[in-house]
Amino acid sequence: MTLTLQPIRVATGFDEDGMMVLDRQRLVAVLVRLADDNEVAPGHWYLEAGFGRIDGASHPTFASLDGAQDWIAQRLARHP
């Protein structure tokens, strides 16, 4: 599965560096990079929003964009 990342600013009020995650030109998730001074997970990527199969109560953080993409791809593959 090939996911496409597109940088975007996200109006969260604090951490605004984001990535739209697209699967075949469909928006499936929005990730936000947490600030380096974040107390919980500095520099990690947070699942700000998930759509379709990515939607749910869980909004995990990821140490890298690769990790986030792997998690998203697994969720998309799990539900054909």
Short mmCIF file of C-alpha atoms in Angstrom, two decimals, residues 5-42:
data_model
loop_
_atom_site.label_atom_id
_atom_site.label_comp_id
_atom_site.label_asym_id
_atom_site.label_seq_id
_atom_site.Cartn_x
_atom_site.Cartn_y
_atom_site.Cartn_z
CA LEU A 5 2.03 12.57 2.80
CA GLN A 6 1.32 16.24 2.18
CA PRO A 7 2.54 18.92 4.59
CA ILE A 8 -0.14 21.23 5.98
CA ARG A 9 -0.54 23.69 8.85
CA VAL A 10 -3.16 22.57 11.36
CA ALA A 11 -4.93 25.16 13.52
CA THR A 12 -4.55 23.38 16.86
CA GLY A 13 -3.57 26.52 18.73
CA PHE A 14 -0.10 25.24 19.62
CA ASP A 15 1.49 22.43 17.52
CA GLU A 16 0.67 23.34 13.92
CA ASP A 17 3.15 21.36 11.75
CA GLY A 18 1.03 18.68 10.19
CA MET A 19 0.76 16.07 7.48
CA MET A 20 -2.28 15.00 5.56
CA VAL A 21 -2.17 11.27 4.88
CA LEU A 22 -3.77 10.22 1.61
CA ASP A 23 -4.60 6.78 0.25
CA ARG A 24 -5.35 6.90 -3.47
CA GLN A 25 -6.20 10.61 -3.27
CA ARG A 26 -8.52 10.06 -0.29
CA LEU A 27 -7.81 11.80 3.00
CA VAL A 28 -7.50 9.10 5.67
CA ALA A 29 -5.69 10.92 8.50
CA VAL A 30 -4.16 14.15 9.76
CA LEU A 31 -0.97 13.95 11.81
CA VAL A 32 0.47 16.78 13.91
CA ARG A 33 4.10 16.98 15.03
CA LEU A 34 4.31 17.67 18.75
CA ALA A 35 6.73 20.43 19.78
CA ASP A 36 10.19 19.54 21.04
CA ASP A 37 9.22 20.93 24.45
CA ASN A 38 6.06 18.80 24.67
CA GLU A 39 5.99 17.10 28.08
CA VAL A 40 4.38 13.85 26.92
CA ALA A 41 6.04 12.94 23.60
CA PRO A 42 8.41 15.65 22.32
#
